[in-house]
XYZ file of C-alpha atoms in Angstrom:
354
model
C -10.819 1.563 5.862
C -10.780 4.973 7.853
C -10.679 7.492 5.062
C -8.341 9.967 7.512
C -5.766 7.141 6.648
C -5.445 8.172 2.873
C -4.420 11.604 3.736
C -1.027 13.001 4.484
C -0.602 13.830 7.736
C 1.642 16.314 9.721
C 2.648 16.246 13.104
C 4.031 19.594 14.210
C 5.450 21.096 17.544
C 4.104 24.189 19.463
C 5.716 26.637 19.913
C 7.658 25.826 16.495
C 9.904 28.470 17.479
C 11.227 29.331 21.169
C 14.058 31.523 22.716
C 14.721 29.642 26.073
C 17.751 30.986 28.702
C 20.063 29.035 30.186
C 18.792 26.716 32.779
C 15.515 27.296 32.347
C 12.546 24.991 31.301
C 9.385 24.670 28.421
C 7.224 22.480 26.949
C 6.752 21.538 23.620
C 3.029 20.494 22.644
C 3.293 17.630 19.895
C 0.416 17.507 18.363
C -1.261 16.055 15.008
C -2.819 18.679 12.447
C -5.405 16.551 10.367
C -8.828 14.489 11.053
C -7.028 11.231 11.367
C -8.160 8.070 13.468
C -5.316 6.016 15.105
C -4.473 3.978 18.503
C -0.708 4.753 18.964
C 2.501 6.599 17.624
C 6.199 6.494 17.906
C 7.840 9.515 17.328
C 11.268 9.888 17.272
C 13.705 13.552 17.834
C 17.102 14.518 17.075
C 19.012 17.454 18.710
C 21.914 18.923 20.031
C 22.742 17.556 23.328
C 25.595 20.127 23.506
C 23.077 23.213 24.056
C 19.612 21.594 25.163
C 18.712 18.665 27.573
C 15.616 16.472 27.206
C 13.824 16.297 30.639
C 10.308 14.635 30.777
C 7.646 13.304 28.540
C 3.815 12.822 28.703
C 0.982 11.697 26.839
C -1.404 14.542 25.245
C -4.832 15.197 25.627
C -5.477 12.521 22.587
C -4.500 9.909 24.822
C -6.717 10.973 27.791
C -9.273 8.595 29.101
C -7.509 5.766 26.964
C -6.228 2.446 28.752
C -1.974 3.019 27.152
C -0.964 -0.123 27.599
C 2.382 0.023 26.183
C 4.165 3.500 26.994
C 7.732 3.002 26.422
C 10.507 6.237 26.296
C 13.972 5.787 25.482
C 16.434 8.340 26.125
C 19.812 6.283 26.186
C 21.168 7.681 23.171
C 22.307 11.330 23.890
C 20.738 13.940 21.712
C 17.827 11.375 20.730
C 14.275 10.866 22.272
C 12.219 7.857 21.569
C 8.880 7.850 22.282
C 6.176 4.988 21.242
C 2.903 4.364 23.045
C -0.238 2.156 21.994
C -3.914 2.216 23.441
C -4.725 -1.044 24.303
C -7.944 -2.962 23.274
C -10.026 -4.368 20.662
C -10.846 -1.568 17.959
C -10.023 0.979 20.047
C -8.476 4.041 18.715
C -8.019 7.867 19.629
C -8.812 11.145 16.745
C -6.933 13.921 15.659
C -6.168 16.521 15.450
C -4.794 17.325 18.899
C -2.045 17.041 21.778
C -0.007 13.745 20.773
C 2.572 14.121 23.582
C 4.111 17.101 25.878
C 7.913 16.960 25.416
C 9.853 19.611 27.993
C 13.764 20.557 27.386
C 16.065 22.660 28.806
C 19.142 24.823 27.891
C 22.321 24.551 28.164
C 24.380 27.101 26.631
C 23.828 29.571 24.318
C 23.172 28.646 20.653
C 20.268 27.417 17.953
C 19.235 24.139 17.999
C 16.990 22.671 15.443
C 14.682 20.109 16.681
C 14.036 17.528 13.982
C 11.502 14.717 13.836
C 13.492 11.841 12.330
C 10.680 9.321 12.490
C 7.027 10.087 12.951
C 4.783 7.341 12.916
C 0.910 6.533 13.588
C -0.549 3.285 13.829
C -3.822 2.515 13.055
C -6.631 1.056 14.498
C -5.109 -2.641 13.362
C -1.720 -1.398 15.029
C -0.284 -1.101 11.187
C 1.587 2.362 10.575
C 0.025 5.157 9.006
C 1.529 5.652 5.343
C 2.200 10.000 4.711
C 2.764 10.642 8.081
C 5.574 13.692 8.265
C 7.091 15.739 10.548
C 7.994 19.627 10.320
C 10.783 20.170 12.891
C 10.628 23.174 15.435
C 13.831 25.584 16.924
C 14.768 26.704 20.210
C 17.283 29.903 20.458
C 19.279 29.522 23.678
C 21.332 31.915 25.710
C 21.201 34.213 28.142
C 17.577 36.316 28.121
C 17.309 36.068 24.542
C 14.090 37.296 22.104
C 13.444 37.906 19.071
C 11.759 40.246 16.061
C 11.762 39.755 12.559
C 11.801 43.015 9.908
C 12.112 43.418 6.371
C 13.740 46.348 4.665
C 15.790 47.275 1.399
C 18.505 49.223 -0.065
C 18.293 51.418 -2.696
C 21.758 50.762 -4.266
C 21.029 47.195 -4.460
C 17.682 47.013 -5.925
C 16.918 45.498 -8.798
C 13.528 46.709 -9.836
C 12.003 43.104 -9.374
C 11.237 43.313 -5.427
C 14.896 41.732 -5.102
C 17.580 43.133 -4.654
C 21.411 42.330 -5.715
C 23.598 39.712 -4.487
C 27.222 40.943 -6.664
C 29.246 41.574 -3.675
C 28.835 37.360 -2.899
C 32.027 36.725 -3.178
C 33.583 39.515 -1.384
C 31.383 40.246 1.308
C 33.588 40.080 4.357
C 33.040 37.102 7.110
C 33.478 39.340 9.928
C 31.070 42.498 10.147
C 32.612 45.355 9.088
C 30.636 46.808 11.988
C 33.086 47.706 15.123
C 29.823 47.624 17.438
C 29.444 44.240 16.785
C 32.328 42.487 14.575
C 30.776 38.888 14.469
C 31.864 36.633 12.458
C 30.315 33.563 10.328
C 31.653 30.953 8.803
C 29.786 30.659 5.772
C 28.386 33.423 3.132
C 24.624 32.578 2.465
C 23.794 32.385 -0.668
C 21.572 35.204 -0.727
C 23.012 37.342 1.693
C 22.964 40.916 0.272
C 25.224 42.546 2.595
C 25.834 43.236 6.563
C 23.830 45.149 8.570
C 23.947 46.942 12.328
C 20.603 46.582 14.095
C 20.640 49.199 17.141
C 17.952 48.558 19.953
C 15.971 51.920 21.826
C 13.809 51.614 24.883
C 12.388 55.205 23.306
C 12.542 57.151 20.190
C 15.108 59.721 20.835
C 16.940 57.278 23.686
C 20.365 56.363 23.553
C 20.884 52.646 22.100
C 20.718 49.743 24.405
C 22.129 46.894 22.120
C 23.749 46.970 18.571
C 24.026 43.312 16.699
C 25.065 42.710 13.439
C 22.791 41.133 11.206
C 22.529 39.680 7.365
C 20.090 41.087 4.974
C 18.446 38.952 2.604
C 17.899 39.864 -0.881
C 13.960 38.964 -0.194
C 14.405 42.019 2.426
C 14.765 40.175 5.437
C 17.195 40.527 8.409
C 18.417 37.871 10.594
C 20.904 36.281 13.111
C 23.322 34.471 10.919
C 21.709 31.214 10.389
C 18.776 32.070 12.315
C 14.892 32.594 10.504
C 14.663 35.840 12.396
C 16.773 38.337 14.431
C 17.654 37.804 17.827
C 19.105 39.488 20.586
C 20.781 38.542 23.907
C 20.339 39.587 27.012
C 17.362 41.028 26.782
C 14.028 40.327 28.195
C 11.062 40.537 25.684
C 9.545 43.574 25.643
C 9.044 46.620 22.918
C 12.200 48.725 21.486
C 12.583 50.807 18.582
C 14.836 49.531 16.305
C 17.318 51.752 13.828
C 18.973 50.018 11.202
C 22.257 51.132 9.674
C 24.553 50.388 6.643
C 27.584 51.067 5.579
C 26.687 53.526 2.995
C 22.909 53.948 3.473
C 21.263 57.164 5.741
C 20.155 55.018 8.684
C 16.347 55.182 9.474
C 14.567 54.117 12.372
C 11.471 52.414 13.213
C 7.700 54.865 13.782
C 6.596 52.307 15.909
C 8.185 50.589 18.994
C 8.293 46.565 18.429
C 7.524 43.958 20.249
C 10.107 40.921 21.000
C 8.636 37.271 21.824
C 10.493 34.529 23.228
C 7.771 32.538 22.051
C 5.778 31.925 18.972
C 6.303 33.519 16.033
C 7.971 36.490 15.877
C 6.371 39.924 15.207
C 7.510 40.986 11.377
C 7.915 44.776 11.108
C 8.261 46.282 7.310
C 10.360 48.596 6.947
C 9.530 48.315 3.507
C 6.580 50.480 4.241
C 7.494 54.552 4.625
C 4.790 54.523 7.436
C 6.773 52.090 9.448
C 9.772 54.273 9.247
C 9.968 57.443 11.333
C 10.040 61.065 9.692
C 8.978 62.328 6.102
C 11.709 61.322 3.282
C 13.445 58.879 5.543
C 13.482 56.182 2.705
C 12.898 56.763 -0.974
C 10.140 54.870 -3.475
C 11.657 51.748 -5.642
C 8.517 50.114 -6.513
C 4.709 50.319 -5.554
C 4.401 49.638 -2.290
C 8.333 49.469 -2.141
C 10.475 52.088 -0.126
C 14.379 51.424 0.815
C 17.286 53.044 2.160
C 18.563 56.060 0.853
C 22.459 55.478 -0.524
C 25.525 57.717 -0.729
C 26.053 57.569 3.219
C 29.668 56.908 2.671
C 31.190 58.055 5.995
C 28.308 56.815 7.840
C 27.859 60.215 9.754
C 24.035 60.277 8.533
C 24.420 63.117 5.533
C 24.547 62.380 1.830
C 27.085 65.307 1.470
C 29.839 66.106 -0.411
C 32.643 64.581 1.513
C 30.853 61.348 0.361
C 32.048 61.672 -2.756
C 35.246 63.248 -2.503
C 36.337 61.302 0.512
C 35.270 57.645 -0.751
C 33.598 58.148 -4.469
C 36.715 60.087 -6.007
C 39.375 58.020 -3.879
C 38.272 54.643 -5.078
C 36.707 55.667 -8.625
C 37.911 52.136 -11.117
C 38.835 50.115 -7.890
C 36.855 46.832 -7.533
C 35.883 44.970 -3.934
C 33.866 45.618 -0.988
C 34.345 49.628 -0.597
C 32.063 52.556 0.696
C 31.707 54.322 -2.402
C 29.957 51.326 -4.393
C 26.656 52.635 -3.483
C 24.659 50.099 -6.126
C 26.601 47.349 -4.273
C 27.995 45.648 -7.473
C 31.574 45.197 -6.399
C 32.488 48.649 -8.501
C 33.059 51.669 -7.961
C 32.311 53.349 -11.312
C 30.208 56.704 -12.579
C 26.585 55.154 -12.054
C 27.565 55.067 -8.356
C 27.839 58.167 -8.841
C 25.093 59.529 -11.223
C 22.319 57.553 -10.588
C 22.842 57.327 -6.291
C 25.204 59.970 -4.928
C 23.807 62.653 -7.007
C 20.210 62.075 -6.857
C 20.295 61.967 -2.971
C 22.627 64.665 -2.342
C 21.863 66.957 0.633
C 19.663 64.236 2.011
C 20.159 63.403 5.340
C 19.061 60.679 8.219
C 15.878 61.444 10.208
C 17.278 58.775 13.190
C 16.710 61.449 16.432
């Protein structure tokens, strides 16, 4: 018995991740991560025929050299590809890990679409299949020139002291943005979706923006496209921007460091979490070690914590309930420790965006 067949096995695509524009082309390397002898596979993927096409197949490097007797591709069924190939002759047999196959789509219209292995086989050197053989399924983001960053960051008002912060406002968190730069809408609240943010793009620190996008903030931190892994912008070539982040009731910051968007491979993860990451001194305020968020009381969104904050929004709503600018600990309330323990705190404090 070839001991690589007692171990589980997983077949994986590269990139695993891909932003791909309209019309245009790339290959997907299929290729098997562990030591693992074997003289064929059939691997089967599902997709969405709607935004990508399937265009060509080939065998990998693992199947170089090697007399492929039976190489059969079936493509009849839109939005599947079936692929199953076996080396032919007595005991022989090809190793991983390596390139199984190279798979190349294109896109169609703009979109996500979640590539998903829904049968991943191996035989072995006997032609039998491999038992533990799995799949981990790979994305491609589709449009027009899009890339894509991913970035961390927290509020103050919602955090919980437990590197988490709040998810109250669940049930009343608006599915449009309440962001007139950008009022996207979603069809779905996730379940750990802390609140909306505006993401603002900047060839240069002090330069005037270049793209706003709404975006959904995590209560791990992170920021993404709604039901994306990462954030990701249209129409725009990869290449570096500073990136300011804004909330509704938050002094916006902005990043110390320009960042750079892929349209490949994973995406570049910037912390915001991290005061160094942010630009100017007392831009965001300490929560935890190692922990630095947004400063709250930002009521009219004009970059001050001042006292039209309260007097305009705290004062006005004081007892109401919902999603409203003066519940700066984002519980759904606006009540006194809005007040006491945010506004006052951080009054006078003001955004260090240029």
């Amino acid at each position: 018995m070839i001991w690589g067949q007692l171990k589980a096995v997983n077949i994986t695509a590269e990139p695993s991740l891909s932003a791909l524009s309209i019309g245009l082309n790339n290959i997907f390397s299929i290729q098997v991560q562990e030591n693992i002898d074997f003289r064929g596979c059939k691997i089967v993927i599902g997709y969405n025929a709607n935004l990508v096409q399937f265009e060509s197949v080939q065998q990998g490097d693992l199947f170089s050299g090697y007399n492929v007797g039976w190489w059969n591709v079936d493509d009849s069924t839109p939005g599947i590809i079936d692929v199953e190939c076996i080396i032919f002759g007595a005991g022989v047999y090809t190793s991983g890990p390596g390139n199984l196959l190279d798979i190349t789509f294109s896109s169609l219209a703009q979109g996500n679409c979640t590539l998903q292995f829904s049968e991943t086989t191996l035989y072995d050197v006997a032609g039998n299949p491999i038992s533990n053989v799995t799949g981990t399924d790979f994305l491609i983001i589709t449009g027009n020139n899009p890339s894509y960053a991913a970035g961390k960051c927290f509020l103050q008002g919602a955090y919980e002291n437990s590197y988490v912060m709040n998810t109250d406002l669940q049930n009343i968190i608006p599915f449009t943005s309440p962001y007139s730069q950008d009022p996207v809408s979603i069809d779905q609240i996730p379940d750990d979706m802390v609140d909306w943010l505006l993401l603002e793009l900047r060839n240069t620190l002090t330069g005037s923006a270049v793209k706003m996008q709404s975006m959904i903030l995590h209560a791990d931190g992170s920021i993404t496209s709604p039901d994306l892994p990462c954030f990701v912008f249209w129409n725009h070539r990869p290449q570096s921007y500073y990136i300011v982040i804004y909330h509704r009731n938050h002094l916006p910051i902005i990043s110390s460091n320009a960042i750079q968007f892929k349209n490949e491979s994973d995406p570049v993860n910037y912390d915001f979490t991290n005061a160094l990451n942010v630009y100017g001194s007392g831009a965001v305020i300490r929560l935890n070690t190692g922990l630095n968020g947004m400063i709250a009381g930002d009521a009219n969104q004009d970059g001050n914590v001042f006292p039209d904050d309260l007097n305009d929004f705290w004062r006005s709503q004081a007892g109401q309930t919902g999603y409203l600018e003066g519940d700066f600990n984002l519980d759904g309330n606006v009540f006194p420790d809005d007040l006491n323990d945010l506004w006052r705190i951080n009054s006078g404090k003001s955004t260090n965006v240029p």
